[in-house]
Amino acid sequence: MSSEAKKPQAHSTMPNNKPLFWNDPEKRALFFQALLILAVGGAIWIIVDNTLANLEQRGITTGFDFLSKPAGFGILQSLIEYNEQESYGRTFIVGLLNTLLVSGIGIALATMLGFVIGVARLSHNWLISRLALVYIEIFRNIPLLLQIFFWYFAVLRALPTAKQSLSIGESVFLNIRGLYIPSPVFEAGSSIILIALIAGVIASFFVARWAHKRQDDTGQIFPTTWVNLGLIVGLPVIAFFISGSPVSLEYPELKGFNFRGGITVIPEFLALLVALSIYTAAFIAEIVRSGIQSVHHGQTEAAHALGLPHGRTLKLVIIPQAMRVIIPPLTSQYLNLTKNSSLATAIGYPDLVSVFAGTTLNQTGQAVEIIFITMAVYLLISLLISVFMNWYNKRMSLVER
Amino acid sequence: MEKFKPLPSLPAPVKTTGIVGWLRSNLFSSPLNSVMSLILGYIVLSLLIPAINWAFIKADWFGTSRDACTSGGACWVFITSRFSQFIYGFYPETEYWRVDTTFVVLAACLAWLMIDHLPWKKWVSIFAVFVFPFVAYVLMHGGHFGLMEVETHRWGGFMLTLVIAVVGIAAALPLGILLALGRRSQMPVIKSFCVVFIEVWRGVPLITVLFMASVMLPLFVPQDITFDKLLRALIGITLFQSAYMAEVVRGGLQAIPKGQYEAADALGLSYWRSMSMIILPQALKMMIPGIVNTFIALFKDTSLVLIIGLFDLLAIVQAALTDPKWLGFSTEGYVFVALMFWVFCFGMSRYSQHLERKLHTGHKR
């Protein structure tokens, strides 16, 4: 009781500097946050209310039951068994796998092409660097969708028919129906090759550790790369011949009006893959260039002064430092490529958006659930790629002491 | 003894000057380089000569139907005979002047703001932000002041591309600034709301956003409200782009030294005053190249609206290609669209590089 009476006494010499209620930052913060919660909550409530009323009026059921109903439509390309009697849930898986396939191969191709163009851009040869510049400026400034259309409608549609296919060595054929390449056939005993491959990888891991330790102890450098390459490639090749070559190739053959056998790559996939890789490579090239340029030339000079040869300077000094600058924007390009693969729907490649948010949505009308699932899947892919790349980034980043 | 007289210095060796010197240092500096230059030069010439031949020398430019294309090269008649449709879509021909006026005024405003040393920049920008949008809407949509009403489903072609891009960026910029400020806010609820909003829109493809806008937005509002298709696309694009814009703005805000924030606090400025008078002007100046880049991305992305059935430049050319009278001219059509987009995007990227050099002043030592 007495303390309460004392308190104002202590402050009596100073003016009352307690802010007014609406000027107190803490209370104002609480007020604004409460306001936001109310606004967002209210908006969601109104949206849900309207949506339910609208769905009821149109006679659309809600829920995820439709996933187990038979789909009844065919899909151009599927990596797993699929026929028209399978469920809508299966169409989702087929679409997702197709999206992952085209993005995975696209990322690999775009990275390789992008690194080559990016390094070429820095070449001392005027012609090479100019060509790289022209490539970058052309493909970066034209909409991706237009590039996909160009490859699909203007290039692949202009290819000859099956009878007059373009061919490489009578084993790879290209015509208006797609690209036909030989497929491997695994016969009995081919598992030995796989075992040899695994053994080679494990052995190369130990060789690398031993070489590292030897360099620490004696300072001598062991040609790890070549020995490991020999192990990983050589062991399976030896196993292949010892076991009596159990893997053979099945070549595509023209029978009637079409090719039989081998692997068929549909033109939709080709057009999408080519456009995605070429478009993204232009961006990656610029990232690579800026990464390499960010490493100070003094680093190269210092490495040469220490007596490192050119290749080792690149591998040990320049590239690790450039990678630190390259990786974060490279991650965004991988994400962009994966998201851009959804443009497949414009030319009918059966990716997630085309199959699930396209055909399945049109047949079932369950827009809310399907759009929600589709967006959630892309979000998840984005998160996974960025988590992985962040982990890689952290591993590569500068250790500051 | 004779006085020492220096001889005039000799000219540089022929090997290092002029065309020969340039060729030696740039194309033939080593055996490997020479081989590469020769091979690449051969490939370039063997591609370039037929291309120039096709596009210019053997091309047909004038006529009204495909019968005019007899030279075996590019048939630009396809483009010239449909040019006005590619630019204005299905806008009535007698009303083209309205679209032209709108874009001339917009271009004049932008040019006024871009060119240095012109007076009244403040008034021009106030006009561009607060007056122009209403003028543009009344002019293009009509229905008032005796102007014929032209519904948005008749808009198309390059005009629609520009409308979507300009409206998208103009709406996304303020929203993006608010989101970026929210993301850096101390208030946990506001911060997490902004983080979730930004990350969700950035994590999904624009196509799914457009699908959502076109399929789900009508479900979100009461039955009796009908949503214009163009408006739905614009809402989707704005939400999507505002997330990207927010990240650009965040970068700008992070680049402002902490001392500036502290100085603003020390002056006793309130949050909004310190932001609008101290922080944002500096941040926006640094962000202009980033904003231009976002605008380039948005400009290219406008082509996606064809998936939800709006006829932008790409869609209208694509539709023209399926016209039975003009089958087989897809290359000409795509080259035309590519050239239109390329000129705009390349011009903007050059302008942003120019700005980067111009604005690189205060933080350079």
Short mmCIF file of N, CA and C in Angstrom, two decimals, chain B residues 51-182:
data_model
loop_
_atom_site.label_atom_id
_atom_site.label_comp_id
_atom_site.label_asym_id
_atom_site.label_seq_id
_atom_site.Cartn_x
_atom_site.Cartn_y
_atom_site.Cartn_z
N ALA B 51 19.94 -16.62 -93.39
CA ALA B 51 18.93 -15.93 -92.59
C ALA B 51 18.64 -14.55 -93.17
N ILE B 52 19.70 -13.81 -93.52
CA ILE B 52 19.50 -12.47 -94.09
C ILE B 52 18.80 -12.60 -95.44
N ASN B 53 19.22 -13.60 -96.19
CA ASN B 53 18.59 -13.87 -97.47
C ASN B 53 17.09 -14.09 -97.32
N TRP B 54 16.73 -14.91 -96.33
CA TRP B 54 15.33 -15.26 -96.10
C TRP B 54 14.54 -14.04 -95.63
N ALA B 55 15.12 -13.30 -94.68
CA ALA B 55 14.35 -12.24 -94.03
C ALA B 55 14.27 -10.98 -94.87
N PHE B 56 15.29 -10.68 -95.68
CA PHE B 56 15.28 -9.40 -96.39
C PHE B 56 15.30 -9.56 -97.91
N ILE B 57 16.30 -10.28 -98.41
CA ILE B 57 16.52 -10.24 -99.85
C ILE B 57 15.42 -10.95 -100.61
N LYS B 58 15.06 -12.17 -100.16
CA LYS B 58 14.05 -12.91 -100.90
C LYS B 58 12.65 -12.75 -100.31
N ALA B 59 12.49 -11.77 -99.41
CA ALA B 59 11.21 -11.65 -98.71
C ALA B 59 10.20 -10.85 -99.53
N ASP B 60 8.91 -11.09 -99.25
CA ASP B 60 7.83 -10.32 -99.86
C ASP B 60 7.23 -9.40 -98.80
N TRP B 61 7.05 -8.15 -99.16
CA TRP B 61 6.58 -7.17 -98.17
C TRP B 61 5.18 -6.67 -98.45
N PHE B 62 4.77 -6.61 -99.70
CA PHE B 62 3.51 -5.94 -100.03
C PHE B 62 2.51 -6.91 -100.63
N GLY B 63 1.25 -6.65 -100.36
CA GLY B 63 0.21 -7.49 -100.89
C GLY B 63 -0.91 -7.61 -99.89
N THR B 64 -1.92 -8.41 -100.23
CA THR B 64 -3.06 -8.56 -99.32
C THR B 64 -3.32 -10.01 -98.98
N SER B 65 -2.87 -10.95 -99.81
CA SER B 65 -3.12 -12.35 -99.50
C SER B 65 -1.84 -13.15 -99.73
N ARG B 66 -1.90 -14.43 -99.43
CA ARG B 66 -0.68 -15.23 -99.52
C ARG B 66 -0.22 -15.43 -100.96
N ASP B 67 -1.09 -15.08 -101.92
CA ASP B 67 -0.67 -15.19 -103.32
C ASP B 67 0.48 -14.24 -103.63
N ALA B 68 0.61 -13.18 -102.82
CA ALA B 68 1.68 -12.21 -103.07
C ALA B 68 3.05 -12.76 -102.71
N CYS B 69 3.07 -13.90 -102.00
CA CYS B 69 4.35 -14.44 -101.56
C CYS B 69 4.87 -15.42 -102.61
N THR B 70 5.73 -14.94 -103.47
CA THR B 70 6.22 -15.79 -104.55
C THR B 70 7.73 -15.94 -104.55
N SER B 71 8.44 -15.13 -103.76
CA SER B 71 9.90 -15.11 -103.88
C SER B 71 10.59 -16.23 -103.14
N GLY B 72 9.87 -16.98 -102.31
CA GLY B 72 10.48 -18.10 -101.61
C GLY B 72 11.11 -17.73 -100.28
N GLY B 73 11.15 -16.46 -99.95
CA GLY B 73 11.70 -16.05 -98.66
C GLY B 73 10.59 -15.84 -97.65
N ALA B 74 10.86 -14.97 -96.67
CA ALA B 74 9.85 -14.70 -95.65
C ALA B 74 8.66 -14.00 -96.27
N CYS B 75 7.46 -14.30 -95.75
CA CYS B 75 6.26 -13.69 -96.27
C CYS B 75 5.76 -12.67 -95.26
N TRP B 76 6.31 -11.47 -95.32
CA TRP B 76 5.92 -10.46 -94.32
C TRP B 76 4.54 -9.90 -94.61
N VAL B 77 3.96 -10.29 -95.75
CA VAL B 77 2.60 -9.86 -96.08
C VAL B 77 1.65 -10.30 -94.97
N PHE B 78 1.92 -11.49 -94.42
CA PHE B 78 1.10 -12.01 -93.32
C PHE B 78 1.06 -11.01 -92.17
N ILE B 79 2.20 -10.42 -91.85
CA ILE B 79 2.26 -9.45 -90.74
C ILE B 79 1.60 -8.14 -91.17
N THR B 80 1.98 -7.61 -92.34
CA THR B 80 1.49 -6.28 -92.70
C THR B 80 -0.02 -6.28 -92.91
N SER B 81 -0.56 -7.39 -93.43
CA SER B 81 -2.00 -7.36 -93.69
C SER B 81 -2.80 -7.49 -92.40
N ARG B 82 -2.21 -8.01 -91.36
CA ARG B 82 -2.94 -8.16 -90.11
C ARG B 82 -2.40 -7.27 -89.01
N PHE B 83 -1.55 -6.34 -89.40
CA PHE B 83 -0.82 -5.56 -88.41
C PHE B 83 -1.74 -4.90 -87.39
N SER B 84 -2.82 -4.25 -87.89
CA SER B 84 -3.66 -3.50 -86.95
C SER B 84 -4.33 -4.44 -85.96
N GLN B 85 -4.67 -5.68 -86.40
CA GLN B 85 -5.25 -6.62 -85.45
C GLN B 85 -4.23 -7.05 -84.38
N PHE B 86 -2.98 -7.23 -84.81
CA PHE B 86 -1.94 -7.61 -83.85
C PHE B 86 -1.73 -6.52 -82.81
N ILE B 87 -1.93 -5.26 -83.21
CA ILE B 87 -1.70 -4.16 -82.27
C ILE B 87 -2.93 -3.89 -81.40
N TYR B 88 -4.13 -3.87 -82.01
CA TYR B 88 -5.32 -3.43 -81.27
C TYR B 88 -6.28 -4.55 -80.92
N GLY B 89 -6.03 -5.79 -81.34
CA GLY B 89 -6.98 -6.85 -81.06
C GLY B 89 -8.27 -6.61 -81.81
N PHE B 90 -9.40 -6.79 -81.12
CA PHE B 90 -10.70 -6.63 -81.77
C PHE B 90 -11.31 -5.28 -81.46
N TYR B 91 -10.48 -4.33 -81.09
CA TYR B 91 -10.94 -2.97 -80.81
C TYR B 91 -11.51 -2.39 -82.10
N PRO B 92 -12.68 -1.71 -82.01
CA PRO B 92 -13.27 -1.17 -83.25
C PRO B 92 -12.34 -0.18 -83.95
N GLU B 93 -12.29 -0.31 -85.26
CA GLU B 93 -11.28 0.41 -86.02
C GLU B 93 -11.43 1.93 -85.90
N THR B 94 -12.70 2.40 -85.81
CA THR B 94 -12.91 3.85 -85.75
C THR B 94 -12.44 4.43 -84.42
N GLU B 95 -12.21 3.57 -83.42
CA GLU B 95 -11.86 4.07 -82.09
C GLU B 95 -10.37 3.92 -81.80
N TYR B 96 -9.57 3.53 -82.78
CA TYR B 96 -8.14 3.34 -82.54
C TYR B 96 -7.49 4.57 -81.92
N TRP B 97 -7.98 5.78 -82.30
CA TRP B 97 -7.35 7.01 -81.81
C TRP B 97 -7.35 7.07 -80.29
N ARG B 98 -8.36 6.43 -79.66
CA ARG B 98 -8.42 6.48 -78.19
C ARG B 98 -7.24 5.74 -77.58
N VAL B 99 -6.97 4.55 -78.13
CA VAL B 99 -5.82 3.77 -77.63
C VAL B 99 -4.53 4.54 -77.90
N ASP B 100 -4.42 5.06 -79.12
CA ASP B 100 -3.20 5.81 -79.47
C ASP B 100 -2.98 6.96 -78.51
N THR B 101 -4.05 7.75 -78.25
CA THR B 101 -3.92 8.90 -77.36
C THR B 101 -3.43 8.46 -75.99
N THR B 102 -4.05 7.40 -75.46
CA THR B 102 -3.67 6.93 -74.12
C THR B 102 -2.18 6.62 -74.07
N PHE B 103 -1.71 5.86 -75.06
CA PHE B 103 -0.31 5.45 -74.98
C PHE B 103 0.64 6.59 -75.29
N VAL B 104 0.20 7.54 -76.14
CA VAL B 104 1.07 8.70 -76.39
C VAL B 104 1.22 9.52 -75.11
N VAL B 105 0.10 9.72 -74.39
CA VAL B 105 0.18 10.47 -73.13
C VAL B 105 1.09 9.74 -72.14
N LEU B 106 0.91 8.42 -72.05
CA LEU B 106 1.75 7.64 -71.13
C LEU B 106 3.22 7.76 -71.50
N ALA B 107 3.50 7.61 -72.80
CA ALA B 107 4.89 7.69 -73.24
C ALA B 107 5.46 9.08 -72.97
N ALA B 108 4.63 10.12 -73.18
CA ALA B 108 5.10 11.48 -72.93
C ALA B 108 5.44 11.66 -71.45
N CYS B 109 4.56 11.15 -70.57
CA CYS B 109 4.81 11.26 -69.12
C CYS B 109 6.13 10.57 -68.78
N LEU B 110 6.28 9.32 -69.28
CA LEU B 110 7.49 8.55 -68.94
C LEU B 110 8.73 9.26 -69.45
N ALA B 111 8.65 9.75 -70.71
CA ALA B 111 9.81 10.41 -71.29
C ALA B 111 10.16 11.66 -70.48
N TRP B 112 9.12 12.41 -70.08
CA TRP B 112 9.36 13.61 -69.29
C TRP B 112 10.10 13.27 -68.00
N LEU B 113 9.68 12.14 -67.37
CA LEU B 113 10.30 11.78 -66.09
C LEU B 113 11.71 11.20 -66.30
N MET B 114 11.95 10.60 -67.47
CA MET B 114 13.24 9.94 -67.69
C MET B 114 14.32 10.94 -68.09
N ILE B 115 13.93 11.95 -68.91
CA ILE B 115 14.95 12.87 -69.42
C ILE B 115 15.35 13.85 -68.32
N ASP B 116 16.65 13.97 -68.12
CA ASP B 116 17.13 14.85 -67.05
C ASP B 116 16.84 16.31 -67.40
N HIS B 117 16.89 17.14 -66.37
CA HIS B 117 16.84 18.61 -66.51
C HIS B 117 15.54 19.13 -67.09
N LEU B 118 14.45 18.36 -67.06
CA LEU B 118 13.19 18.94 -67.48
C LEU B 118 12.48 19.46 -66.23
N PRO B 119 11.79 20.62 -66.33
CA PRO B 119 11.15 21.17 -65.14
C PRO B 119 9.86 20.44 -64.78
N TRP B 120 9.27 20.81 -63.68
CA TRP B 120 7.96 20.33 -63.19
C TRP B 120 7.86 18.81 -63.11
N LYS B 121 8.96 18.13 -62.77
CA LYS B 121 8.91 16.67 -62.67
C LYS B 121 7.87 16.23 -61.65
N LYS B 122 7.77 17.00 -60.54
CA LYS B 122 6.86 16.65 -59.47
C LYS B 122 5.42 16.64 -59.99
N TRP B 123 5.04 17.70 -60.72
CA TRP B 123 3.66 17.79 -61.19
C TRP B 123 3.36 16.70 -62.21
N VAL B 124 4.35 16.41 -63.07
CA VAL B 124 4.14 15.37 -64.07
C VAL B 124 3.93 14.03 -63.38
N SER B 125 4.72 13.76 -62.33
CA SER B 125 4.56 12.46 -61.68
C SER B 125 3.24 12.40 -60.93
N ILE B 126 2.81 13.53 -60.34
CA ILE B 126 1.50 13.52 -59.68
C ILE B 126 0.40 13.25 -60.70
N PHE B 127 0.50 13.89 -61.87
CA PHE B 127 -0.48 13.65 -62.93
C PHE B 127 -0.46 12.18 -63.34
N ALA B 128 0.76 11.62 -63.52
CA ALA B 128 0.88 10.24 -64.01
C ALA B 128 0.29 9.26 -63.01
N VAL B 129 0.44 9.54 -61.71
CA VAL B 129 0.00 8.56 -60.72
C VAL B 129 -1.48 8.74 -60.38
N PHE B 130 -1.95 9.98 -60.25
CA PHE B 130 -3.30 10.18 -59.71
C PHE B 130 -4.35 10.52 -60.76
N VAL B 131 -3.96 11.17 -61.86
CA VAL B 131 -4.96 11.60 -62.85
C VAL B 131 -5.00 10.65 -64.04
N PHE B 132 -3.80 10.27 -64.51
CA PHE B 132 -3.72 9.49 -65.74
C PHE B 132 -4.55 8.19 -65.72
N PRO B 133 -4.50 7.39 -64.62
CA PRO B 133 -5.25 6.14 -64.66
C PRO B 133 -6.73 6.33 -64.99
N PHE B 134 -7.36 7.39 -64.45
CA PHE B 134 -8.78 7.60 -64.73
C PHE B 134 -8.99 8.05 -66.17
N VAL B 135 -8.10 8.95 -66.63
CA VAL B 135 -8.18 9.39 -68.02
C VAL B 135 -8.05 8.18 -68.94
N ALA B 136 -7.06 7.32 -68.65
CA ALA B 136 -6.80 6.16 -69.50
C ALA B 136 -8.01 5.23 -69.50
N TYR B 137 -8.59 4.98 -68.31
CA TYR B 137 -9.73 4.07 -68.24
C TYR B 137 -10.90 4.62 -69.05
N VAL B 138 -11.20 5.93 -68.84
CA VAL B 138 -12.34 6.53 -69.55
C VAL B 138 -12.10 6.50 -71.06
N LEU B 139 -10.87 6.80 -71.45
CA LEU B 139 -10.57 6.82 -72.89
C LEU B 139 -10.71 5.43 -73.50
N MET B 140 -10.10 4.41 -72.85
CA MET B 140 -10.03 3.10 -73.49
C MET B 140 -11.32 2.32 -73.32
N HIS B 141 -11.94 2.42 -72.16
CA HIS B 141 -13.14 1.63 -71.93
C HIS B 141 -14.38 2.36 -72.44
N GLY B 142 -14.38 3.69 -72.31
CA GLY B 142 -15.49 4.47 -72.81
C GLY B 142 -16.73 4.33 -71.95
N GLY B 143 -17.87 4.68 -72.53
CA GLY B 143 -19.11 4.62 -71.78
C GLY B 143 -19.47 5.94 -71.11
N HIS B 144 -18.53 6.89 -71.09
CA HIS B 144 -18.80 8.22 -70.54
C HIS B 144 -18.44 9.26 -71.58
N PHE B 145 -18.89 10.48 -71.35
CA PHE B 145 -18.57 11.64 -72.19
C PHE B 145 -18.82 11.35 -73.67
N GLY B 146 -19.86 10.59 -73.95
CA GLY B 146 -20.22 10.33 -75.34
C GLY B 146 -19.30 9.37 -76.07
N LEU B 147 -18.35 8.73 -75.33
CA LEU B 147 -17.47 7.77 -75.99
C LEU B 147 -18.18 6.41 -76.04
N MET B 148 -18.02 5.73 -77.15
CA MET B 148 -18.61 4.41 -77.29
C MET B 148 -17.97 3.44 -76.30
N GLU B 149 -18.80 2.58 -75.68
CA GLU B 149 -18.22 1.64 -74.73
C GLU B 149 -17.57 0.48 -75.47
N VAL B 150 -16.30 0.21 -75.12
CA VAL B 150 -15.60 -0.94 -75.72
C VAL B 150 -15.28 -1.89 -74.58
N GLU B 151 -16.01 -3.03 -74.53
CA GLU B 151 -15.81 -3.96 -73.41
C GLU B 151 -14.44 -4.61 -73.50
N THR B 152 -13.94 -5.05 -72.32
CA THR B 152 -12.54 -5.51 -72.28
C THR B 152 -12.33 -6.76 -73.11
N HIS B 153 -13.38 -7.54 -73.40
CA HIS B 153 -13.12 -8.75 -74.19
C HIS B 153 -12.80 -8.41 -75.63
N ARG B 154 -12.99 -7.14 -76.02
CA ARG B 154 -12.58 -6.75 -77.38
C ARG B 154 -11.17 -6.17 -77.39
N TRP B 155 -10.59 -6.02 -76.20
CA TRP B 155 -9.20 -5.53 -76.15
C TRP B 155 -8.30 -6.70 -76.51
N GLY B 156 -7.18 -6.40 -77.14
CA GLY B 156 -6.27 -7.50 -77.45
C GLY B 156 -5.00 -7.00 -78.08
N GLY B 157 -4.18 -7.97 -78.50
CA GLY B 157 -2.95 -7.62 -79.18
C GLY B 157 -1.95 -6.91 -78.28
N PHE B 158 -1.10 -6.14 -78.92
CA PHE B 158 -0.03 -5.49 -78.19
C PHE B 158 -0.57 -4.50 -77.17
N MET B 159 -1.72 -3.90 -77.50
CA MET B 159 -2.35 -2.97 -76.58
C MET B 159 -2.66 -3.65 -75.24
N LEU B 160 -3.21 -4.87 -75.31
CA LEU B 160 -3.54 -5.59 -74.08
C LEU B 160 -2.27 -5.95 -73.31
N THR B 161 -1.23 -6.36 -74.05
CA THR B 161 0.05 -6.65 -73.40
C THR B 161 0.52 -5.45 -72.58
N LEU B 162 0.46 -4.27 -73.19
CA LEU B 162 0.91 -3.06 -72.49
C LEU B 162 0.01 -2.74 -71.31
N VAL B 163 -1.31 -2.88 -71.50
CA VAL B 163 -2.24 -2.58 -70.40
C VAL B 163 -1.93 -3.46 -69.20
N ILE B 164 -1.79 -4.78 -69.44
CA ILE B 164 -1.55 -5.70 -68.33
C ILE B 164 -0.23 -5.37 -67.65
N ALA B 165 0.80 -5.12 -68.46
CA ALA B 165 2.12 -4.86 -67.87
C ALA B 165 2.11 -3.57 -67.05
N VAL B 166 1.53 -2.51 -67.60
CA VAL B 166 1.56 -1.22 -66.91
C VAL B 166 0.70 -1.26 -65.64
N VAL B 167 -0.53 -1.79 -65.77
CA VAL B 167 -1.39 -1.86 -64.58
C VAL B 167 -0.75 -2.78 -63.54
N GLY B 168 -0.20 -3.91 -64.01
CA GLY B 168 0.40 -4.86 -63.08
C GLY B 168 1.50 -4.22 -62.26
N ILE B 169 2.38 -3.50 -62.92
CA ILE B 169 3.51 -2.93 -62.19
C ILE B 169 3.04 -1.78 -61.30
N ALA B 170 2.10 -0.96 -61.81
CA ALA B 170 1.65 0.19 -61.04
C ALA B 170 0.94 -0.25 -59.77
N ALA B 171 0.22 -1.38 -59.84
CA ALA B 171 -0.48 -1.86 -58.66
C ALA B 171 0.44 -2.65 -57.74
N ALA B 172 1.43 -3.34 -58.34
CA ALA B 172 2.29 -4.21 -57.53
C ALA B 172 3.30 -3.40 -56.73
N LEU B 173 3.70 -2.23 -57.24
CA LEU B 173 4.75 -1.47 -56.56
C LEU B 173 4.33 -1.02 -55.17
N PRO B 174 3.18 -0.30 -55.01
CA PRO B 174 2.81 0.11 -53.66
C PRO B 174 2.56 -1.08 -52.73
N LEU B 175 1.90 -2.13 -53.28
CA LEU B 175 1.63 -3.31 -52.46
C LEU B 175 2.94 -3.96 -52.02
N GLY B 176 3.90 -3.99 -52.95
CA GLY B 176 5.20 -4.58 -52.64
C GLY B 176 5.93 -3.79 -51.57
N ILE B 177 5.83 -2.45 -51.63
CA ILE B 177 6.50 -1.63 -50.62
C ILE B 177 5.89 -1.91 -49.25
N LEU B 178 4.55 -1.98 -49.19
CA LEU B 178 3.89 -2.27 -47.91
C LEU B 178 4.34 -3.63 -47.37
N LEU B 179 4.38 -4.64 -48.26
CA LEU B 179 4.76 -5.99 -47.82
C LEU B 179 6.20 -6.00 -47.32
N ALA B 180 7.08 -5.27 -48.03
CA ALA B 180 8.48 -5.26 -47.61
C ALA B 180 8.62 -4.59 -46.25
N LEU B 181 7.90 -3.48 -46.05
CA LEU B 181 7.96 -2.82 -44.74
C LEU B 181 7.42 -3.77 -43.68
N GLY B 182 6.34 -4.48 -44.02
CA GLY B 182 5.76 -5.41 -43.06
C GLY B 182 6.71 -6.54 -42.72
#
